[in-house]
mmCIF file of C-alpha atoms in Angstrom:
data_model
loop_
_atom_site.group_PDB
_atom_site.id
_atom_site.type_symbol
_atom_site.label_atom_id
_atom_site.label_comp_id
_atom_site.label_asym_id
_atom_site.label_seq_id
_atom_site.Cartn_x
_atom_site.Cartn_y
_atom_site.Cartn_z
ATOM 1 C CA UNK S 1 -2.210 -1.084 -22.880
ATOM 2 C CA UNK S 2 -5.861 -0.394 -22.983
ATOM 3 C CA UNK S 3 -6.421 -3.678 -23.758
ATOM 4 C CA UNK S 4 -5.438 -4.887 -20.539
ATOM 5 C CA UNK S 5 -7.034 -2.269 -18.931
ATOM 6 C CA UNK S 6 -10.699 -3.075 -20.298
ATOM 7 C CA UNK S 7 -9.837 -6.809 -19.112
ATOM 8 C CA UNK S 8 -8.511 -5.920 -15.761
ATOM 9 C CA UNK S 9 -11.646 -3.910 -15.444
ATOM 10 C CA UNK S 10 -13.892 -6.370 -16.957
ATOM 11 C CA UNK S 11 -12.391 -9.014 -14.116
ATOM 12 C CA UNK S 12 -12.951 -6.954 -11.501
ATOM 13 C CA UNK S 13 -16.796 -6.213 -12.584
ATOM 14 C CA UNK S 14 -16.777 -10.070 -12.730
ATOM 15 C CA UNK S 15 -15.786 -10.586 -9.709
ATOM 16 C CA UNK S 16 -17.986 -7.137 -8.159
ATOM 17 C CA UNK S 17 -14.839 -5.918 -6.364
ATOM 18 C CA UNK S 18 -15.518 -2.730 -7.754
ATOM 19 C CA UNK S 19 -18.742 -2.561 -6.305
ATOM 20 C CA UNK S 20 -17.573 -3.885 -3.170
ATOM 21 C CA UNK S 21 -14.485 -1.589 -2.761
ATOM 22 C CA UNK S 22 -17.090 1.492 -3.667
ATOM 23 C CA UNK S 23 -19.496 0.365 -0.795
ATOM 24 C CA UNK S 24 -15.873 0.157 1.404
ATOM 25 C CA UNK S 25 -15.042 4.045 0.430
ATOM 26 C CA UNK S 26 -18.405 5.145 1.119
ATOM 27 C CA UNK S 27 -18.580 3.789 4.558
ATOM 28 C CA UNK S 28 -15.131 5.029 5.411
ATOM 29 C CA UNK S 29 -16.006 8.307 3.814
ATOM 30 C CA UNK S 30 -19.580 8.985 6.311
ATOM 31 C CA UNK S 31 -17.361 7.238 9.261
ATOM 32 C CA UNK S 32 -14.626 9.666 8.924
ATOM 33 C CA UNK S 33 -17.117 12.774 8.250
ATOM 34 C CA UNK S 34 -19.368 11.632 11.494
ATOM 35 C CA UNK S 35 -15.903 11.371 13.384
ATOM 36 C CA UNK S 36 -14.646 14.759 12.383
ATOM 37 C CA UNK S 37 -18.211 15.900 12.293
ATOM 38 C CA UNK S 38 -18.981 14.753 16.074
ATOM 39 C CA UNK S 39 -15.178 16.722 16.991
ATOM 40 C CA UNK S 40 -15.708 19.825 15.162
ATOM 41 C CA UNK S 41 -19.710 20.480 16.722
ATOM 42 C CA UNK S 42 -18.602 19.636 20.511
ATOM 43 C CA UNK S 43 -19.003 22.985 22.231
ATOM 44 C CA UNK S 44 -21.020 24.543 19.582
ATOM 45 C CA UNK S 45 -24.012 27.118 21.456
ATOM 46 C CA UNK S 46 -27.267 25.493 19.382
ATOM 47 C CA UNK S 47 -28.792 29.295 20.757
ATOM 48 C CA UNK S 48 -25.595 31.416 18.848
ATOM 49 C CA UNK S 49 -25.955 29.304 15.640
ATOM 50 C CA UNK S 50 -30.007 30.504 15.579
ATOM 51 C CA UNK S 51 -29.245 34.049 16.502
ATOM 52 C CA UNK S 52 -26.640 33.611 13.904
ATOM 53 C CA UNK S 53 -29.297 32.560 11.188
ATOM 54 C CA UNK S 54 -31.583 35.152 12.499
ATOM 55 C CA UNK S 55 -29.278 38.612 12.380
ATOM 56 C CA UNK S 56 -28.042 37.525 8.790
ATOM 57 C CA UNK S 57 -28.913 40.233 6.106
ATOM 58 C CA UNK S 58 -31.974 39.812 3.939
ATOM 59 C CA UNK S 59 -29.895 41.230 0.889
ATOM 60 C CA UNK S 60 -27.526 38.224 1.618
ATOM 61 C CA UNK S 61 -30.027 35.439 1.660
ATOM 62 C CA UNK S 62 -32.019 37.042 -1.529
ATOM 63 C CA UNK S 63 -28.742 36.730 -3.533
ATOM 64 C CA UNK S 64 -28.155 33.233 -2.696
ATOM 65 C CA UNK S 65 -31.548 32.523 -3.360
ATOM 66 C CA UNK S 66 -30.674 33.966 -7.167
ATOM 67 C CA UNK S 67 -27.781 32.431 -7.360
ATOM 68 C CA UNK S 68 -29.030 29.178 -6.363
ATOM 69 C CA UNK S 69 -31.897 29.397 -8.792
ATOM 70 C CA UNK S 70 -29.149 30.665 -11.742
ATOM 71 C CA UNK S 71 -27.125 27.321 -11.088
ATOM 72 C CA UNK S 72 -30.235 25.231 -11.488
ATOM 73 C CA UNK S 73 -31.261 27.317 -14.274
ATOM 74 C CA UNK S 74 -27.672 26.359 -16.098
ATOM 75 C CA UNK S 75 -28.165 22.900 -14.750
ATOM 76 C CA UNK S 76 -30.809 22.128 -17.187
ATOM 77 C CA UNK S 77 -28.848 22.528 -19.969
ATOM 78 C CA UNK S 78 -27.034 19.069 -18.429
ATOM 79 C CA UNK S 79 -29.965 17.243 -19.753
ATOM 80 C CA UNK S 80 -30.478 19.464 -23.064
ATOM 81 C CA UNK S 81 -26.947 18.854 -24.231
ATOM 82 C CA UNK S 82 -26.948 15.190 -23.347
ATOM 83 C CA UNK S 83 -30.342 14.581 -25.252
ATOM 84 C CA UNK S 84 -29.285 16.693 -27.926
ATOM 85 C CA UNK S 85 -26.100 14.431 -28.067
ATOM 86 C CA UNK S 86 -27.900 11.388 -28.428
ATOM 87 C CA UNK S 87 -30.303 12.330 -31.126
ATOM 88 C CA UNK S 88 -33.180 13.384 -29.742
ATOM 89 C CA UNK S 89 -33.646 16.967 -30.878
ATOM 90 C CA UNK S 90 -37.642 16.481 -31.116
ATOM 91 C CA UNK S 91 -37.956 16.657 -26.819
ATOM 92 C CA UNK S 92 -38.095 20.348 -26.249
ATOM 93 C CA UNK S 93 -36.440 22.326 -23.629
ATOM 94 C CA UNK S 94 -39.204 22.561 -21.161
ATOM 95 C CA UNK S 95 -39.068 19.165 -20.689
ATOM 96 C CA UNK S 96 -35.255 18.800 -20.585
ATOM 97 C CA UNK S 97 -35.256 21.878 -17.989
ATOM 98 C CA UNK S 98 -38.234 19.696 -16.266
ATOM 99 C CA UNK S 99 -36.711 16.671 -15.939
ATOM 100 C CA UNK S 100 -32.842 17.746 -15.400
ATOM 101 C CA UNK S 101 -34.412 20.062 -12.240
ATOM 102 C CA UNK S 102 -36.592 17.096 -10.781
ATOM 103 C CA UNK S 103 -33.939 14.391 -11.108
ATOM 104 C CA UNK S 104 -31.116 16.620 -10.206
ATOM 105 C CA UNK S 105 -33.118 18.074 -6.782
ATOM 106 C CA UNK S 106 -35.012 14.842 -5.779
ATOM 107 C CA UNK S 107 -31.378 13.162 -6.168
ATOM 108 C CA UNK S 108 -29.920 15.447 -4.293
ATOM 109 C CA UNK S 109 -32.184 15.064 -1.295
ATOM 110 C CA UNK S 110 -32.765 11.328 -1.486
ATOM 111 C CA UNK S 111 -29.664 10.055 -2.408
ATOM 112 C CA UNK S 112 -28.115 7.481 -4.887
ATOM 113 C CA UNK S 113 -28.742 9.964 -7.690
ATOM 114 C CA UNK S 114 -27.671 7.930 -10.134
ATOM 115 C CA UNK S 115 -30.674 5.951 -9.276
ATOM 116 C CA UNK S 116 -33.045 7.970 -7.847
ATOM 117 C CA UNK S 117 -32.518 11.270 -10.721
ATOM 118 C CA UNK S 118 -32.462 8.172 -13.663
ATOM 119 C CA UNK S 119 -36.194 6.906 -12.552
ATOM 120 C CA UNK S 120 -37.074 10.405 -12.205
ATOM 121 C CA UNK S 121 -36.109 11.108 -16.220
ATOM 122 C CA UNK S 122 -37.487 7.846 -17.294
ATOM 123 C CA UNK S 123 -40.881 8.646 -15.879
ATOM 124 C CA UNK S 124 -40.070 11.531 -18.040
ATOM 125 C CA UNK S 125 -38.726 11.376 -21.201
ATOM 126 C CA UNK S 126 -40.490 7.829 -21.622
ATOM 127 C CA UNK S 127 -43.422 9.942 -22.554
ATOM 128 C CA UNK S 128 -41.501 11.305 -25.882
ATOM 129 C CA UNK S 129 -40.485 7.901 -27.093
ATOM 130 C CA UNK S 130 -37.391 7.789 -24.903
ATOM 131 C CA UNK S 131 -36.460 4.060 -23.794
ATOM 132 C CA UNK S 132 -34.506 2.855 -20.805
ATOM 133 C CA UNK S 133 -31.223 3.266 -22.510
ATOM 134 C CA UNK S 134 -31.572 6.601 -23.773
ATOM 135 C CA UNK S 135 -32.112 7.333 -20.471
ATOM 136 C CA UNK S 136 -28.948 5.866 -19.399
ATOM 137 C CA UNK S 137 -27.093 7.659 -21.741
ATOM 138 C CA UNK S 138 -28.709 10.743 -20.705
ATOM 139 C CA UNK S 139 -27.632 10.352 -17.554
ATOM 140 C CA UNK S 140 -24.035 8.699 -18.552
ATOM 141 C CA UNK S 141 -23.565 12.476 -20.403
ATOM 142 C CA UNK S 142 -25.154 14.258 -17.702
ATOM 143 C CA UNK S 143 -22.668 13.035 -15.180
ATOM 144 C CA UNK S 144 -19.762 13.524 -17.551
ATOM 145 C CA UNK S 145 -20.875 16.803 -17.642
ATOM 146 C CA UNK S 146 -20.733 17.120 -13.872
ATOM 147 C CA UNK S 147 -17.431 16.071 -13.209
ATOM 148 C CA UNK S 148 -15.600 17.770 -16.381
ATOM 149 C CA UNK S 149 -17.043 21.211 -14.688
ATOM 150 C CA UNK S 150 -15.848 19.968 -11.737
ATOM 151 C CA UNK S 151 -12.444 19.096 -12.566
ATOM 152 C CA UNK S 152 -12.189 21.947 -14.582
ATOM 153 C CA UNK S 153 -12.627 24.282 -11.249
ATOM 154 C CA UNK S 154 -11.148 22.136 -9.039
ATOM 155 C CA UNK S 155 -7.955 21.819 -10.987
ATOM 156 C CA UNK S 156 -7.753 25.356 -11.992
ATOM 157 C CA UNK S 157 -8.996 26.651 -8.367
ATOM 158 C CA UNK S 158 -6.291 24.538 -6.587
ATOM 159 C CA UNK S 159 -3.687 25.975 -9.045
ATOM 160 C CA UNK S 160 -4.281 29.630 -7.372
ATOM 161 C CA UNK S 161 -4.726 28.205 -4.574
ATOM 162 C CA UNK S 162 -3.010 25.230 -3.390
ATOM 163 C CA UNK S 163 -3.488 26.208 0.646
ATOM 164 C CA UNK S 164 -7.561 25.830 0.245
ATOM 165 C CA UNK S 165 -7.016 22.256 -0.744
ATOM 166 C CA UNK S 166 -4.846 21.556 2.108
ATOM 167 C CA UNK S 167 -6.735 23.142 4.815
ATOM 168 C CA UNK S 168 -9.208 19.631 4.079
ATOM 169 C CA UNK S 169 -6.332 17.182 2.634
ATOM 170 C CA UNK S 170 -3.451 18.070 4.798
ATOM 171 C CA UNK S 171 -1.272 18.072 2.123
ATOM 172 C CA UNK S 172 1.441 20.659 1.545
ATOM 173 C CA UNK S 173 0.705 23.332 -0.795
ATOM 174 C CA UNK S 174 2.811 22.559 -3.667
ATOM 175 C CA UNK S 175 1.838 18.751 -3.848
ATOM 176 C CA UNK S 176 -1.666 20.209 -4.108
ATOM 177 C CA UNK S 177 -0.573 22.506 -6.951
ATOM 178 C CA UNK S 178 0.960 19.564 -8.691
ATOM 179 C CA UNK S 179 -1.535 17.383 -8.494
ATOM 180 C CA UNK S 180 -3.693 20.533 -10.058
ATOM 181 C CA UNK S 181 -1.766 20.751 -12.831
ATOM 182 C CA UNK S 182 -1.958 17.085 -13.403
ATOM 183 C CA UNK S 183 -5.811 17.304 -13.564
ATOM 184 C CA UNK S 184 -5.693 20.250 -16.014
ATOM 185 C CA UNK S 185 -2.904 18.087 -17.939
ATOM 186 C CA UNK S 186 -5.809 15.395 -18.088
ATOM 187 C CA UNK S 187 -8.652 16.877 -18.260
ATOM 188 C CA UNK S 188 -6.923 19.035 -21.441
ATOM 189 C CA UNK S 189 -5.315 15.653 -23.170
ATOM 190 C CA UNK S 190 -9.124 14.337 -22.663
ATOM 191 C CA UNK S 191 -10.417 17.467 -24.698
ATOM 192 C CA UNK S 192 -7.579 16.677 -27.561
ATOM 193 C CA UNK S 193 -8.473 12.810 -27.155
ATOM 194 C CA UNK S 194 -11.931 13.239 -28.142
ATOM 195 C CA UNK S 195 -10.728 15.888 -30.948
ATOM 196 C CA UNK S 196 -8.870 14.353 -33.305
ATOM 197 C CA UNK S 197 -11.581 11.907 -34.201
ATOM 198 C CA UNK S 198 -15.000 10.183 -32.857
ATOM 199 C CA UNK S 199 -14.713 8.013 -29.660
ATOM 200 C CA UNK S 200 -17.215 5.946 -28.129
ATOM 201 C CA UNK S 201 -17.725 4.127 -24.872
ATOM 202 C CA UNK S 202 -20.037 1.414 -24.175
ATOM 203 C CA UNK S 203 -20.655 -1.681 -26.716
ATOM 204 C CA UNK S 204 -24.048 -2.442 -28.772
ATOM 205 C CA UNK S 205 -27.071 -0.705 -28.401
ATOM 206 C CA UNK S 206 -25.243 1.016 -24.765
ATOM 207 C CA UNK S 207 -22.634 2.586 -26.857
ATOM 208 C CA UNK S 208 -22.202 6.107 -26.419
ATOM 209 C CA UNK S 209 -20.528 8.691 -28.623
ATOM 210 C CA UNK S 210 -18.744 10.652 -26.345
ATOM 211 C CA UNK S 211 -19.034 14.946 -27.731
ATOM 212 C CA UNK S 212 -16.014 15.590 -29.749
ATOM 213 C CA UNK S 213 -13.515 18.414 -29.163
ATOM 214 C CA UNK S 214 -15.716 21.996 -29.701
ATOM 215 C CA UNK S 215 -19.053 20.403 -27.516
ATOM 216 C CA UNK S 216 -16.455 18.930 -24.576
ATOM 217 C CA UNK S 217 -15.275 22.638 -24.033
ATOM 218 C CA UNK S 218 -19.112 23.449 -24.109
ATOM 219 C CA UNK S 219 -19.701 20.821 -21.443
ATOM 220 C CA UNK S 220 -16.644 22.197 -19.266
ATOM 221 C CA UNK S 221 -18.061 25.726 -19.518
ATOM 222 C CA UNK S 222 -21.680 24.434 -18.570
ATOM 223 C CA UNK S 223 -20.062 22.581 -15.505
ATOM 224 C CA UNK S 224 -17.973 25.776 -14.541
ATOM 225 C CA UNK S 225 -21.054 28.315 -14.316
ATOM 226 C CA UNK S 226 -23.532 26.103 -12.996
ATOM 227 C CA UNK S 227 -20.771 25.093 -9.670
ATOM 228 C CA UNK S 228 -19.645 28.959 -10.214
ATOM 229 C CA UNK S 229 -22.994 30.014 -9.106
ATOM 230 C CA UNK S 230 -23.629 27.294 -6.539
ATOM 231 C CA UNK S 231 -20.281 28.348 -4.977
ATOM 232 C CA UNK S 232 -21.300 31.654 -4.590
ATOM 233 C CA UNK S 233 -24.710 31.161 -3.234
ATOM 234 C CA UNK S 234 -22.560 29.737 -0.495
ATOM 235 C CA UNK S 235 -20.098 32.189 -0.478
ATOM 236 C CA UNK S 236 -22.980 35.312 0.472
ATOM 237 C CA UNK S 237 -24.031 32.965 3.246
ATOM 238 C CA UNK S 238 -20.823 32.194 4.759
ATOM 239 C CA UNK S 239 -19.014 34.243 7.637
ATOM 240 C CA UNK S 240 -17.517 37.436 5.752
ATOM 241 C CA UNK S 241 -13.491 36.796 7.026
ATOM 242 C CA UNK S 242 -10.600 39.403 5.176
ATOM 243 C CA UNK S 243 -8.614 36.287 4.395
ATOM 244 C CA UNK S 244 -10.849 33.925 2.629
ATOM 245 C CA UNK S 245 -11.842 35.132 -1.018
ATOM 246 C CA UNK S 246 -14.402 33.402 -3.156
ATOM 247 C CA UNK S 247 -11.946 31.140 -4.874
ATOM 248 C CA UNK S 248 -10.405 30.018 -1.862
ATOM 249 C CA UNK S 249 -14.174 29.262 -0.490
ATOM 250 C CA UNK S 250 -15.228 28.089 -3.849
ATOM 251 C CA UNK S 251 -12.854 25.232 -3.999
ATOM 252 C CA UNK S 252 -13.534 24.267 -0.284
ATOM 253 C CA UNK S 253 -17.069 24.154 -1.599
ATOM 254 C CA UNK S 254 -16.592 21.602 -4.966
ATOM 255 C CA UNK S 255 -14.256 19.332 -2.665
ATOM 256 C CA UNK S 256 -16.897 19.107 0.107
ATOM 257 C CA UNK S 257 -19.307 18.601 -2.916
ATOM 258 C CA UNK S 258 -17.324 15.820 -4.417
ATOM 259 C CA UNK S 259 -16.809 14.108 -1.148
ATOM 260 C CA UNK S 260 -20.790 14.327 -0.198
ATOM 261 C CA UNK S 261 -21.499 12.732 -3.582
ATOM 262 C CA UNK S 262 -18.533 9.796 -3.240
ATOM 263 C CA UNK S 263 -20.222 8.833 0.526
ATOM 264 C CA UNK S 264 -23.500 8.349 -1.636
ATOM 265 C CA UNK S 265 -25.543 9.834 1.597
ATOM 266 C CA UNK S 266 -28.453 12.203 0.974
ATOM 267 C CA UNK S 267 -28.044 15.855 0.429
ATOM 268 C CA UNK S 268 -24.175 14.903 1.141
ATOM 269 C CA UNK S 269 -25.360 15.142 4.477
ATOM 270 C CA UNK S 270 -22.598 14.760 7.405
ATOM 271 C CA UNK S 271 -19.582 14.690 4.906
ATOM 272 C CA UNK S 272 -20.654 17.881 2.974
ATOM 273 C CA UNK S 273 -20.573 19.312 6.579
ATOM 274 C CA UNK S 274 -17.448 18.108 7.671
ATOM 275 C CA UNK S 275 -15.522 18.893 4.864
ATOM 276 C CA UNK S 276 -16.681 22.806 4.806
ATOM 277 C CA UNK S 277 -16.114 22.888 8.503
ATOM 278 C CA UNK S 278 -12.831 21.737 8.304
ATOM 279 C CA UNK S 279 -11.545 23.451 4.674
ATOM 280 C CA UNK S 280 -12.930 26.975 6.799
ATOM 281 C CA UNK S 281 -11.937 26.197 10.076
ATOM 282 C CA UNK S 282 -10.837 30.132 10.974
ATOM 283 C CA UNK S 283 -14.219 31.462 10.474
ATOM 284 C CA UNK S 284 -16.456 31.238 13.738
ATOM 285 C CA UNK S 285 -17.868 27.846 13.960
ATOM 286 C CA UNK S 286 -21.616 28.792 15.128
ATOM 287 C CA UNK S 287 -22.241 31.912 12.176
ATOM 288 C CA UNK S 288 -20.429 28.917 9.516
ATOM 289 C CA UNK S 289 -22.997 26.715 10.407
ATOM 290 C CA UNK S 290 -25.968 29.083 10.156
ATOM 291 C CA UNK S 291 -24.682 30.035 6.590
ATOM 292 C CA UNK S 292 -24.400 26.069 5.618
ATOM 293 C CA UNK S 293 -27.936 25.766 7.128
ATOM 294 C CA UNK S 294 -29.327 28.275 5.498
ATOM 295 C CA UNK S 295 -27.669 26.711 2.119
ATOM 296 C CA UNK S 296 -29.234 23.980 2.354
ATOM 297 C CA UNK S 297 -32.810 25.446 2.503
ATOM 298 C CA UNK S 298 -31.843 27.002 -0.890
ATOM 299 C CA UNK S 299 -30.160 24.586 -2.611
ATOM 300 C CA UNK S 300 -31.473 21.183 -0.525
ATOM 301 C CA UNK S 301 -35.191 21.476 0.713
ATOM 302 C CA UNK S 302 -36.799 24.366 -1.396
ATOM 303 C CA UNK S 303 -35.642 22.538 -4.838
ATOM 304 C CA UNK S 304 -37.124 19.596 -3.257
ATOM 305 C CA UNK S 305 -40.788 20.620 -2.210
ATOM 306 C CA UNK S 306 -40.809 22.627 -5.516
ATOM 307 C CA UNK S 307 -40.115 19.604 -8.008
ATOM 308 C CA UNK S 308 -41.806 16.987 -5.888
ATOM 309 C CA UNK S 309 -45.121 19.670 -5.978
ATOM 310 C CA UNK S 310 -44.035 19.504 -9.942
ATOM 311 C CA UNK S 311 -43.869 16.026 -10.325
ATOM 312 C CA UNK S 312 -47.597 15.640 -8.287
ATOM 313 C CA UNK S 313 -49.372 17.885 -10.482
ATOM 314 C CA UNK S 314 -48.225 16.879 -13.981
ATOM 315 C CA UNK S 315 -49.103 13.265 -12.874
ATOM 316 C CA UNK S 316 -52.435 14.763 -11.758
ATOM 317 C CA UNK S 317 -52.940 16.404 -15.462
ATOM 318 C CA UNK S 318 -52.231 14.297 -17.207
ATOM 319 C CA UNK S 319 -54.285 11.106 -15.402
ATOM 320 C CA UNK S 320 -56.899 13.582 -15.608
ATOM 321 C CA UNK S 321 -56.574 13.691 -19.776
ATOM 322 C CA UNK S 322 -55.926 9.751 -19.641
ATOM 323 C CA UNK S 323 -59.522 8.868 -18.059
ATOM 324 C CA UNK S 324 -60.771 12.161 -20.451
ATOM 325 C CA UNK S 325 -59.293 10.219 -23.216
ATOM 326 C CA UNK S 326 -60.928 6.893 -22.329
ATOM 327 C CA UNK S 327 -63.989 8.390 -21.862
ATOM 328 C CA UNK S 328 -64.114 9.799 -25.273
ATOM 329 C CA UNK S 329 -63.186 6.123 -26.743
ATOM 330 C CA UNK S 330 -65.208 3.238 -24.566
ATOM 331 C CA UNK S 331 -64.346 0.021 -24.770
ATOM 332 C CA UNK S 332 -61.238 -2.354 -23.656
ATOM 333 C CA UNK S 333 -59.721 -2.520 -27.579
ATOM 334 C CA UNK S 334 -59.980 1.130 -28.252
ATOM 335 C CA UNK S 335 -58.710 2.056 -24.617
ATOM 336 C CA UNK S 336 -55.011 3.601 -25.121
ATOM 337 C CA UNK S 337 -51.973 2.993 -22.785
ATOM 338 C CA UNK S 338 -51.258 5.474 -20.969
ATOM 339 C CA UNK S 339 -47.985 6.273 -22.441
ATOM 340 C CA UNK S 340 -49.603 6.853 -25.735
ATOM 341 C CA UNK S 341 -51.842 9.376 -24.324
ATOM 342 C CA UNK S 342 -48.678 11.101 -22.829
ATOM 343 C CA UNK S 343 -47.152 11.218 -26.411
ATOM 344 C CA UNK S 344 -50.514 12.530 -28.220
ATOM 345 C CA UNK S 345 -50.919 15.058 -25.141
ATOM 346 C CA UNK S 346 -47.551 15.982 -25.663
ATOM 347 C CA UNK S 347 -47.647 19.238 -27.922
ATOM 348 C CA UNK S 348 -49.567 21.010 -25.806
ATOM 349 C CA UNK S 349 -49.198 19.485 -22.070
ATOM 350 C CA UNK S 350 -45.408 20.793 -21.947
ATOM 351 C CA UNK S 351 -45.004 17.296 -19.345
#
């Protein structure tokens, strides 16, 4: 059986149809979000949704500021456990927390993270020996990470409540609950998979040990605080309604995330949107959309300015210690590459 399923995928890769029927769902994903999007904003008072923005509490915007800044605080453990996993243990956190925040923000914002973040890291972690494919793995186990915390509260959050899932599938509730329980049912024969002995994806020097049974659950509880945070960052900014309680928004939240990050547009932009106006459709549409606004200053822009301000000035060090370096040894055979000078600069640079 998984024979023929490596060759049926192998064919398709062969033939690209996977790539092709991805480019297919994205479309259809930002057509259907702009369609719903353009429906759901007709009638909305551009004047309400600013007075909205401007009459919301300070105390509420300070906590989602904190817990915006706790989720990317637990986010850099994405990249400490995945370098960990491959054998690196000589990078130190500072520059796992460095380059997990920079990839995972300027990804975010630009889009095609899985491009964008992985150049980020390289221009990274290349500077502590790290090659191109340690890089991919990084980011292979990075991602894994993602969506194991993400099933793991999606599945679980559906389970209690089936009705937040519908308000954006249209599904009845106990089809939702079902298909719950079948992602907990997976994602917990996954964890007893990769338990009962080593597993490994990938062939030659792209093989990847996947974390056995104790470090999976570790990965599932990283993924589960870091969206458990995010989720309530947007929680304090949303319309305060007696019927809607954080789960209920919090799974609105992860499926709006998920289908940003399948439409492959920046920031999730349009489809994130959609989806939250449509999963929360009973709150008031103008104070929703100053909450989602003001979310994505937190989580979108500020994250942004901050890493790309990061990224300038350690390139700005350490070309300064590079021509300091050549300086100090003249001469085109005793000149170093610049790489070299980021490894010998590396113990006390922290880049």
């Amino acid at each position: 059986m998984l024979e023929a399923i490596r060759r049926a995928i192998t064919f398709l890769r062969q033939k690209q149809v996977l790539h092709k029927l991805g480019v297919v769902i994205s479309i259809a994903v930002i057509g259907t979000a702009c369609y719903v999007l353009y429906h759901m904003l007709r009638g909305i008072d551009s004047n309400e949704v600013i007075e909205a923005i401007k009459s919301t509490e300070l105390r509420q915007i300070v906590l989602a500021a904190l817990f915006v800044a706790a989720g990317y605080f637990t986010l850099t453990f994405y990249d400490l456990f995945a370098v960990r996993a491959i054998g690196h243990t000589h990078v130190p956190y500072r520059i796992t927390a460095l380059g997990a925040f920079t990839s995972y923000s300027i990804g975010h914002n630009v889009g095609a993270s899985v491009f964008t973040g992985g150049a980020v890291r390289y221009r990274i972690y290349s500077a502590w020996g790290l090659n191109a494919i340690d890089v991919a793995k990084i980011c292979f186990l990075a991602g894994l990470t993602f969506w194991l915390g993400n099933a793991a509260v999606l599945g679980l959050g559906i389970a209690y409540h089936p009705e937040a899932a519908a308000s954006i599938d249209q599904l009845p509730a106990w089809l939702n609950r079902a298909l719950a329980f079948a992602i907990i049912a997976g994602l917990v024969g996954y964890v007893v998979w990769v338990w009962t002995q080593p597993r490994s994806v990938g062939r030659g020097p792209w093989s990847v040990t996947l974390p056995g049974g104790p470090l999976t659950l570790l990965q599932i509880g990283i993924g589960i605080v870091d969206l458990g945070f995010c989720a309530l960052a947007m929680y304090m900014l949303v319309p305060d309604e007696s019927n809607v309680d954080f789960i209920f928004v919090a799974v609105i939240f992860v499926s709006a995330t998920l289908l940003g990050f399948a439409s492959h547009s920046p920031g999730g932009l349009g489809v994130f949107d959609a989806a939250m106006l449509v999963g929360l459709s009973q709150m008031d549409r103008e104070d929703l959309l100053a909450g989602m606004l003001l979310f994505r200053v937190l989580y979108y822009i500020a994250p942004f300015v901050i890493s790309v301000i990061l990224l300038t000035l350690r390139e700005v060090i350490l070309g300064a210690r590079s021509k300091r370096l050549r300086q100090l040894t003249p001469g085109p055979d005793a000149e170093p590459r610049r790489e070299a000078v980021y490894v010998r600069e590396r113990g006390d640079t922290g880049a």
